[in-house]
Amino acid sequence: MADEKKYVYDFSEGKANMKELLGGKGANLAEMTTLGLPVPFGFTITTETCDSYYKNNKKYPAGMEKQVDEKLILLEKKMGMKLGDPANPLLLSIRSGAASSMPGMMDTILNLGLNDVVVEGLIKKTNNERFAWDSYRRFIQMFGNVVMEVEHKDFEAILDKKKETKGIEYDTQLDANDLKEIVSEYKAMIKKKTKREFPQSPKEQMFMAINAVFGSWNNDRAILYRKLNDIKGLLGTAVNVQSMVFGNMGDSSGTGVCFTRDPATGENKFYGEYLMNAQGEDVVAGIRTPQKLETLEKVNAKAYKELCDVRAKLEKHYKDMQDMEFTIQEGKLYMLQTRNGKRTAAAAVKIAVDMVNEGLIDKKTALLRVDPKSLDQLLHKQIDPLSKSKHTSVAQGLPASPGAAVGQAIFDAEKAYEWAEEGKKVVLIRTETSPEDLIGMNAAQGILTARGGMTSHAAVVARGMGKCCVAGCGDVIVNEEGGYFEVKGQRVKEGDYVTLNGTTGELFIGQLPTVDPELSGDFGILMKWADEVRRLKVRANADIPRDAIVAIKFGAEGIGLCRTEHMFFEGERIKAMREMILADDVAGRKKALDKLLPYQKSDFKGLFETMKGLPVTVRLLDPPLHEFLPKEEEDIQIIAKEMGVTPEKIKEKIVKLHEQNPMLGHRGCRLGITYPEITEMQTRAIIEAAIELKDEKLVPEIMIPLVGNVEEFKHQKEIVKKTADDIISKAGSKMKYKIGTMIEVPRGALTADQIAEEAEFFSFGTNDLTQMTLGYSRDDVASFVPEYIKLNILEKDPFQVLDQTGVGQLIKMAAAKGRGVKSDLKLGICGEHGGDPSSIIFCHDAGLDYVSCSPYRVPIARLAAAHAALKEVKSG
Ligand code: ADP
Ligand code: MG
Ligand code: MG
């Protein structure tokens, strides 16, 4: 077997860059060994072994066992001890470790190699009876749990009973005799539960443990963790077999974890926790409260100093913040693990900028170190992380818009507004929201809906406002009339406090403390670096000056989508709008539109003024008209009076306007085609506003929605052009403007070459494009998409993360067809995907000019666009 595959590497053979094969833990243990750090020796069984183990019906590949035996002999030689030798026993730790770190997800077994005989030998050798029994007790517990699958609580019950009879609080207070008794009780319990003896052969123990680690790769926890963290394409876990060092040998021994910098704030300060007279799992298990790392200096100055040296050495070597595990055995320091430490978004930003300033890394590396998505944490109010662990949520919805909201439950938009006016903090709770709820949404701290997906009305509007929103919270049953909601048998009434976590989708009853975001100077610096490397421009979706101001503050370079209909809901406007819809003829509509014109004009003026010459794309009226119709009797009365007709007449009209499928009905450019006077009025408002501003840089971009046929576009273009040119020439102005379209109907994408002959720009409306390409109603996805994701039919919600294989093809094709006709055709995206990092990378690769997203996502988009550019350079 000359060319037998190598399945086992000892720590002197590996390197940090062999993570795929050795797992992160194994690769770094090898790297630290080579660096000369005090690492207990051992060897790693590769991830490939795990892969073939699974492919081979849980059998080892040929030759692997022999290689393990050889490395074990080497290990025994190095340590001068032997596995299972009572006179001089070698004890082992068996540790999992995949290429991506999955902390705590898979299993570790410590003190392996002990049995009824070896434990006596260990006592003789160390002259420390308590230590030996403590180790055996721990071993049986871990092995019994992980390998023999006896529940943790069965061990805890025995341990707790012993502590209770002794009247003590901590494990460390148990003496050798107690521990010895516990050992035999454990063994008896295992025998009873599993009908098997606790295995006494150390070799057998070792292979059983190796199997268990391989098995843990596919435990539920690990599978879920990989899914949640997008970890894909790995071979499996490696298994590290390492000689033990003992933190439980008494008060001069201990164990701990530490970070080279503070993982919460990023501050360049040594941070960690440890426990004396303890083994690994004790620190995390919270049995005793661990000590702050700084105090270790007093306990053992020499070990502390050594640890500080390791800190400096490792950070310099890895050029990133390290998360390390160490053990002190009778005063001597050993390193057991190092990896790039997980950190909060704030820490990630600070560490990245600091490390550039310290000359450790360059700006590009710094940019790639910060996950664009994580910036959300910095831009919104958050639930105080300290309090999070103390509260449990009552229900889980979709994390529709990040941040935290605490306030009194309100079920009516008007009322939410009134309460907010009185200075109360409210959370608006609805089965689902409609544009009529805007006033309440705006006044509320946050919004909770029982139905709807990530691009439901509530979700889109809340993100635009930068307001916390939990959508599609199916366990919540809202009774708007009754003024309460029920969740899992609990009733929450109007005025009761609730807390939302829009970042995770959780709902809490009661008030949780929150913390405000703080945008540090480092954040601005990092953003500036991002701007230096990105090619994609970033615009914002904003309808009113207030949102535009936020957008500019976050670095938007224009407005990619101004949804004109959002302006129609406030105060008097909705009345005029309703009049327009309900009018019987052109004259009636014109009369109503004349009332709307001054509002629209002043809105546009405000928006143009705020944007100071930056591009602004205004979309003509788009939504189905029924959204504006009056529903309440009272509103119907008012409108009837206004129009001088009977309420019955209005009701008749409402019935007539009813559509089976409003999303596929009379909306978008179909409105402007059937009612050209709407297009005319809106064009007039845009152009007059622009002219009055006298800003030479200003070139309004007028966007025709929902075009699927070039004739539709031509029809609307003619009206816009005629109206605009007329106004411009009468005003003696030289103002320029552009007319373009949304590509959001599949047929629009398919015929993009024809449309490009006429249009000056395309903006991909990926919300509608996704809806129509997949045939999923975006307001109804909550009923099946979560199940699709669970079943792996869909990987992600296509309304959050662009379906690159399907919808993406249409985008690429339309971009190519469009540019084939007009090489300088400006291309953008204005759907919700414009703020999603992976979709932004797609847009970069598809050659788009800009992405447009809600104002609060602008920084995320800037950084994601930088990542796209950097990754392209790297791979190309
Ligand atoms: P995880 O991946 O869950 O962190 P580890 O394999 O790192 O699991 O093991 C958990 C803990 O067990 C370590 O933090 C360490 O304290 C302890 N441990 C692991 N290997 C050894 C060893 N060789 N000697 C002493 N303690 C160990
Ligand atoms: Mg660990
Ligand atoms: Mg649309």
Short mmCIF file of N, CA and C in Angstrom, two decimals, residues 22 25 34 79 89 114 128 283 324 350 373 476 488 490-491 514 594 629 640 669 775 784 813 843 870:
data_model
loop_
_atom_site.label_atom_id
_atom_site.label_comp_id
_atom_site.label_asym_id
_atom_site.label_seq_id
_atom_site.Cartn_x
_atom_site.Cartn_y
_atom_site.Cartn_z
N LEU A 22 -7.62 19.75 8.04
CA LEU A 22 -7.38 19.45 9.46
C LEU A 22 -8.42 20.09 10.37
N LYS A 25 -9.41 23.94 14.29
CA LYS A 25 -8.74 23.68 15.56
C LYS A 25 -7.42 22.94 15.34
N THR A 34 4.30 24.67 15.77
CA THR A 34 5.44 25.11 14.97
C THR A 34 5.99 26.44 15.46
N MET A 79 5.61 11.94 24.98
CA MET A 79 5.14 12.29 26.32
C MET A 79 5.81 11.44 27.39
N PRO A 89 0.25 6.47 33.11
CA PRO A 89 -0.81 6.54 32.10
C PRO A 89 -0.83 7.85 31.31
N LEU A 114 -8.81 6.60 31.22
CA LEU A 114 -8.99 6.16 32.61
C LEU A 114 -9.90 4.94 32.67
N ASN A 128 -2.19 12.42 44.20
CA ASN A 128 -3.29 13.39 44.31
C ASN A 128 -4.59 12.63 44.07
N VAL A 283 -15.74 26.51 32.77
CA VAL A 283 -15.76 27.96 32.55
C VAL A 283 -17.04 28.38 31.84
N MET A 324 -8.56 32.50 22.43
CA MET A 324 -7.65 31.43 22.82
C MET A 324 -8.17 30.67 24.04
N LYS A 350 -13.88 48.68 14.90
CA LYS A 350 -12.76 49.28 15.63
C LYS A 350 -11.46 48.49 15.41
N LYS A 373 -23.49 42.94 6.54
CA LYS A 373 -24.78 42.73 7.18
C LYS A 373 -24.75 43.13 8.66
N VAL A 476 -49.21 35.11 16.74
CA VAL A 476 -49.97 36.24 17.28
C VAL A 476 -51.32 36.33 16.58
N LYS A 488 -50.02 32.37 22.25
CA LYS A 488 -49.83 31.16 23.05
C LYS A 488 -50.59 31.22 24.37
N GLN A 490 -51.73 33.69 26.02
CA GLN A 490 -51.66 34.92 26.80
C GLN A 490 -52.39 36.03 26.06
N ARG A 491 -53.05 36.89 26.81
CA ARG A 491 -53.72 38.02 26.17
C ARG A 491 -52.97 39.31 26.50
N THR A 514 -33.05 49.03 26.40
CA THR A 514 -32.40 49.12 25.08
C THR A 514 -31.18 50.03 25.16
N ASP A 594 -55.99 68.47 -9.97
CA ASP A 594 -55.57 69.86 -9.76
C ASP A 594 -55.33 70.13 -8.28
N LEU A 629 -58.78 53.39 -1.54
CA LEU A 629 -60.23 53.54 -1.38
C LEU A 629 -60.62 53.63 0.09
N ALA A 640 -68.36 61.40 -0.13
CA ALA A 640 -69.62 61.59 -0.87
C ALA A 640 -70.01 63.07 -0.84
N CYS A 669 -47.98 51.38 -15.04
CA CYS A 669 -48.22 52.22 -16.20
C CYS A 669 -49.63 52.02 -16.76
N GLY A 775 -43.92 33.61 -9.27
CA GLY A 775 -45.36 33.42 -9.09
C GLY A 775 -45.74 33.34 -7.63
N PHE A 784 -46.05 29.90 3.27
CA PHE A 784 -45.37 28.70 2.76
C PHE A 784 -43.86 28.82 2.65
N MET A 813 -29.81 39.06 -18.46
CA MET A 813 -30.23 39.08 -19.85
C MET A 813 -30.72 40.47 -20.25
N CYS A 843 -25.14 42.25 -8.28
CA CYS A 843 -25.36 43.45 -9.10
C CYS A 843 -24.04 43.99 -9.65
N LEU A 870 -13.45 44.28 -4.26
CA LEU A 870 -12.22 43.64 -3.78
C LEU A 870 -12.18 42.16 -4.16
#
